[in-house]
Amino acid sequence: MNVKRLSEVQHKILKDKTLVMIFEKPSLRTRVTFETGMTQLGGHAIYLAPADINLGKRESVPDAAKNLSRWVNLIMARVYTHKTVKDLAKSAVIPVINGLCDIEHPCQIMCDLFTIIEKKDSLEQITIAYIGDGNNVCNSFIGASALLEFNLNIATPQGYEPNKDYLAKTKTANLTHDPKQAVADADIIYTDVWTSMGQEQSAEQKKEIFKPFQPYTP
């Protein structure tokens, strides 16, 4: 989209379409990129802060999904639980995008893989090493490796592995607890935050546990 924008060719494929953005968890990047993307493609984005909708309390998730389906064309939800995303998708009759939840972060991985393709031209025969916490980003990386068939080496400390169900569904992802083993044949080395939003109380403990998993050259 950047190439098309810089060429001054307008591609208004979302002209007159409205995206509603539900935020239970704040984010600079998610809000700005979704709003900017909708504007560049000719659409409009509406931001709903936690106090605006109060999902599951003032407004049930099914009711919110059904009402929004009557007014807008698309829902993006950045929420605390995967169940909320699934319940929105189940009750809505319009597309629902997972902007982030506790189990997955698919938009992050899509953007990062696009960046890798820009630099490497393709994901074919590419090996990516993921070093750090087996969190929502890691789970989405595993799902992407299964769909796009690139090799993914994962290195996490003991007790911080990604979701076992995700690993069981793919043969392209390999798990180890040795970061040196994970990066040995890697074309790309990737990491993420050790302490996700809402887990600040464990930050100091994680700093010690994750010290050997810092992807840098001394």
Tab-separated table of C-alpha atoms in Angstrom:
chain	number	residue	atom	x	y	z
A	1	MET	CA	0.000	0.000	0.000
A	2	ASN	CA	2.941	2.330	0.644
A	3	VAL	CA	4.139	1.888	-2.948
A	4	LYS	CA	0.701	2.729	-4.278
A	5	ARG	CA	0.401	5.712	-1.953
A	6	LEU	CA	3.794	7.077	-2.946
A	7	SER	CA	2.890	6.708	-6.617
A	8	GLU	CA	-0.029	9.074	-5.904
A	9	VAL	CA	-2.499	6.534	-7.282
A	10	GLN	CA	-5.597	6.450	-5.103
A	11	HIS	CA	-7.089	3.050	-4.313
A	12	LYS	CA	-10.350	3.742	-2.509
A	13	ILE	CA	-11.443	0.119	-2.232
A	14	LEU	CA	-13.151	0.825	1.112
A	15	LYS	CA	-14.972	3.954	-0.049
A	16	ASP	CA	-17.958	4.729	2.190
A	17	LYS	CA	-17.160	1.759	4.467
A	18	THR	CA	-16.982	2.163	8.242
A	19	LEU	CA	-14.753	0.263	10.651
A	20	VAL	CA	-15.534	0.305	14.361
A	21	MET	CA	-12.535	-0.258	16.622
A	22	ILE	CA	-13.267	-1.768	20.040
A	23	PHE	CA	-10.420	-1.190	22.497
A	24	GLU	CA	-10.372	-2.871	25.896
A	25	LYS	CA	-6.567	-2.518	25.871
A	26	PRO	CA	-5.024	0.768	24.683
A	27	SER	CA	-2.472	0.874	21.866
A	28	LEU	CA	-0.699	3.619	19.960
A	29	ARG	CA	0.186	1.515	16.920
A	30	THR	CA	-3.043	-0.431	16.543
A	31	ARG	CA	-5.266	2.617	16.638
A	32	VAL	CA	-3.133	4.830	14.405
A	33	THR	CA	-2.467	2.166	11.763
A	34	PHE	CA	-6.073	0.997	11.503
A	35	GLU	CA	-7.415	4.556	11.317
A	36	THR	CA	-4.780	5.580	8.790
A	37	GLY	CA	-5.357	2.486	6.678
A	38	MET	CA	-9.097	3.069	6.535
A	39	THR	CA	-8.571	6.717	5.557
A	40	GLN	CA	-6.061	5.856	2.830
A	41	LEU	CA	-8.460	3.276	1.385
A	42	GLY	CA	-11.389	5.691	1.379
A	43	GLY	CA	-13.173	4.479	4.500
A	44	HIS	CA	-13.822	5.797	7.992
A	45	ALA	CA	-12.863	4.463	11.440
A	46	ILE	CA	-14.711	4.939	14.739
A	47	TYR	CA	-12.793	4.484	17.991
A	48	LEU	CA	-14.628	2.990	20.981
A	49	ALA	CA	-12.751	3.279	24.270
A	50	PRO	CA	-13.521	0.891	27.161
A	51	ALA	CA	-15.860	3.437	28.759
A	52	ASP	CA	-17.796	3.853	25.502
A	53	ILE	CA	-18.998	0.273	25.297
A	54	ASN	CA	-17.970	-1.636	28.470
A	55	LEU	CA	-18.270	-5.020	26.782
A	56	GLY	CA	-19.878	-7.759	28.837
A	57	LYS	CA	-21.078	-5.344	31.510
A	58	ARG	CA	-23.185	-2.465	30.283
A	59	GLU	CA	-23.577	-4.160	26.912
A	60	SER	CA	-23.360	-7.909	26.339
A	61	VAL	CA	-20.964	-9.066	23.635
A	62	PRO	CA	-23.724	-10.625	21.460
A	63	ASP	CA	-25.885	-7.487	21.707
A	64	ALA	CA	-22.954	-5.247	20.831
A	65	ALA	CA	-22.086	-7.419	17.828
A	66	LYS	CA	-25.664	-7.459	16.543
A	67	ASN	CA	-26.122	-3.708	16.917
A	68	LEU	CA	-22.794	-2.858	15.316
A	69	SER	CA	-23.619	-5.187	12.423
A	70	ARG	CA	-26.564	-2.925	11.567
A	71	TRP	CA	-24.521	0.274	11.538
A	72	VAL	CA	-20.986	-0.454	10.326
A	73	ASN	CA	-19.203	-2.710	7.847
A	74	LEU	CA	-16.341	-4.105	9.877
A	75	ILE	CA	-15.292	-4.655	13.504
A	76	MET	CA	-11.757	-4.656	14.895
A	77	ALA	CA	-11.444	-5.779	18.517
A	78	ARG	CA	-8.379	-5.354	20.734
A	79	VAL	CA	-9.538	-7.175	23.844
A	80	TYR	CA	-8.406	-9.151	26.873
A	81	THR	CA	-9.741	-12.612	26.036
A	82	HIS	CA	-9.987	-14.811	22.969
A	83	LYS	CA	-13.533	-15.686	24.028
A	84	THR	CA	-14.606	-12.080	23.459
A	85	VAL	CA	-13.311	-12.164	19.884
A	86	LYS	CA	-15.018	-15.499	19.224
A	87	ASP	CA	-18.310	-14.291	20.716
A	88	LEU	CA	-18.194	-11.121	18.608
A	89	ALA	CA	-17.564	-13.150	15.463
A	90	LYS	CA	-20.314	-15.623	16.341
A	91	SER	CA	-22.974	-12.937	16.818
A	92	ALA	CA	-21.927	-10.430	14.158
A	93	VAL	CA	-22.957	-10.704	10.505
A	94	ILE	CA	-19.997	-8.572	9.399
A	95	PRO	CA	-16.273	-9.432	9.460
A	96	VAL	CA	-14.491	-9.277	12.824
A	97	ILE	CA	-10.731	-8.675	12.974
A	98	ASN	CA	-8.740	-9.837	15.984
A	99	GLY	CA	-6.645	-6.760	16.820
A	100	LEU	CA	-5.174	-8.598	19.825
A	101	CYS	CA	-6.300	-10.942	22.582
A	102	ASP	CA	-4.622	-13.106	25.197
A	103	ILE	CA	-4.158	-16.041	22.805
A	104	GLU	CA	-3.416	-14.462	19.409
A	105	HIS	CA	-2.044	-11.334	17.761
A	106	PRO	CA	-2.565	-12.071	14.047
A	107	CYS	CA	-2.359	-8.511	12.691
A	108	GLN	CA	1.080	-8.091	14.239
A	109	ILE	CA	2.335	-11.216	12.513
A	110	MET	CA	0.792	-10.275	9.162
A	111	CYS	CA	2.592	-6.923	9.258
A	112	ASP	CA	5.892	-8.445	10.351
A	113	LEU	CA	5.763	-11.132	7.666
A	114	PHE	CA	4.991	-8.476	5.065
A	115	THR	CA	8.113	-6.613	6.195
A	116	ILE	CA	10.168	-9.805	5.893
A	117	ILE	CA	8.830	-10.369	2.370
A	118	GLU	CA	9.798	-6.789	1.474
A	119	LYS	CA	13.371	-7.548	2.554
A	120	LYS	CA	13.654	-11.192	1.474
A	121	ASP	CA	11.225	-11.226	-1.519
A	122	SER	CA	9.623	-14.474	-0.344
A	123	LEU	CA	9.044	-16.743	2.641
A	124	GLU	CA	10.065	-19.821	0.682
A	125	GLN	CA	12.924	-21.701	2.328
A	126	ILE	CA	13.095	-19.033	5.042
A	127	THR	CA	13.764	-19.998	8.657
A	128	ILE	CA	12.612	-17.590	11.362
A	129	ALA	CA	13.843	-17.908	14.940
A	130	TYR	CA	11.451	-16.674	17.615
A	131	ILE	CA	13.246	-16.043	20.913
A	132	GLY	CA	11.444	-15.180	24.153
A	133	ASP	CA	8.013	-15.660	25.674
A	134	GLY	CA	5.582	-18.150	24.142
A	135	ASN	CA	2.824	-15.540	24.156
A	136	ASN	CA	0.027	-14.490	21.789
A	137	VAL	CA	2.532	-13.256	19.202
A	138	CYS	CA	4.292	-16.612	19.267
A	139	ASN	CA	0.997	-18.494	18.896
A	140	SER	CA	0.100	-16.425	15.831
A	141	PHE	CA	3.561	-17.011	14.387
A	142	ILE	CA	2.974	-20.754	14.705
A	143	GLY	CA	-0.359	-20.464	12.902
A	144	ALA	CA	1.230	-18.420	10.129
A	145	SER	CA	4.053	-20.927	9.689
A	146	ALA	CA	1.496	-23.686	9.167
A	147	LEU	CA	-0.447	-21.672	6.586
A	148	LEU	CA	2.522	-20.231	4.700
A	149	GLU	CA	4.902	-23.156	5.236
A	150	PHE	CA	8.002	-21.340	6.415
A	151	ASN	CA	10.238	-22.844	9.093
A	152	LEU	CA	9.881	-21.484	12.612
A	153	ASN	CA	12.350	-22.254	15.399
A	154	ILE	CA	11.038	-21.265	18.839
A	155	ALA	CA	13.187	-20.903	21.945
A	156	THR	CA	11.545	-20.144	25.290
A	157	PRO	CA	12.500	-20.700	28.928
A	158	GLN	CA	11.016	-23.716	30.679
A	159	GLY	CA	7.437	-22.945	31.671
A	160	TYR	CA	6.975	-20.191	29.075
A	161	GLU	CA	6.199	-22.349	26.045
A	162	PRO	CA	3.539	-21.398	23.469
A	163	ASN	CA	0.084	-22.966	23.387
A	164	LYS	CA	0.416	-26.743	22.944
A	165	ASP	CA	-2.656	-26.929	20.710
A	166	TYR	CA	-1.039	-24.590	18.202
A	167	LEU	CA	2.178	-26.584	18.129
A	168	ALA	CA	0.255	-29.818	17.637
A	169	LYS	CA	-1.358	-28.513	14.441
A	170	THR	CA	1.835	-27.796	12.514
A	171	LYS	CA	4.987	-29.571	11.413
A	172	THR	CA	6.760	-26.338	10.473
A	173	ALA	CA	7.387	-25.092	14.024
A	174	ASN	CA	10.050	-26.539	16.311
A	175	LEU	CA	10.334	-25.836	20.037
A	176	THR	CA	13.544	-25.772	22.053
A	177	HIS	CA	14.748	-24.227	25.297
A	178	ASP	CA	18.155	-23.437	23.806
A	179	PRO	CA	18.222	-20.043	22.027
A	180	LYS	CA	21.568	-20.816	20.354
A	181	GLN	CA	20.053	-23.909	18.778
A	182	ALA	CA	17.057	-21.910	17.544
A	183	VAL	CA	19.136	-19.243	15.797
A	184	ALA	CA	21.809	-21.568	14.385
A	185	ASP	CA	20.283	-21.812	10.887
A	186	ALA	CA	17.935	-18.811	11.035
A	187	ASP	CA	17.546	-16.181	8.320
A	188	ILE	CA	15.522	-13.920	10.628
A	189	ILE	CA	15.712	-13.527	14.422
A	190	TYR	CA	12.538	-12.216	16.061
A	191	THR	CA	11.616	-11.379	19.632
A	192	ASP	CA	8.763	-9.743	21.531
A	193	VAL	CA	8.180	-8.140	24.918
A	194	TRP	CA	8.794	-10.387	27.902
A	195	THR	CA	6.033	-8.799	29.951
A	196	SER	CA	2.708	-8.255	28.214
A	197	MET	CA	0.208	-5.583	29.209
A	198	GLY	CA	-1.498	-6.593	32.448
A	199	GLN	CA	1.448	-8.739	33.607
A	200	GLU	CA	3.560	-5.932	35.046
A	201	GLN	CA	3.727	-7.611	38.464
A	202	SER	CA	5.952	-10.344	37.000
A	203	ALA	CA	8.338	-8.010	35.144
A	204	GLU	CA	11.282	-8.248	37.547
A	205	GLN	CA	11.056	-12.023	37.830
A	206	LYS	CA	10.945	-12.371	34.052
A	207	LYS	CA	14.024	-10.186	33.602
A	208	GLU	CA	16.097	-12.805	35.383
A	209	ILE	CA	14.486	-15.798	33.693
A	210	PHE	CA	14.751	-14.337	30.187
A	211	LYS	CA	18.320	-12.970	30.388
A	212	PRO	CA	19.752	-15.836	28.282
A	213	PHE	CA	17.060	-15.165	25.651
A	214	GLN	CA	18.188	-11.679	24.628
A	215	PRO	CA	18.810	-11.707	20.848
A	216	TYR	CA	21.833	-9.444	20.625
A	217	THR	CA	25.529	-9.701	19.887
A	218	PRO	CA	27.709	-8.737	22.880
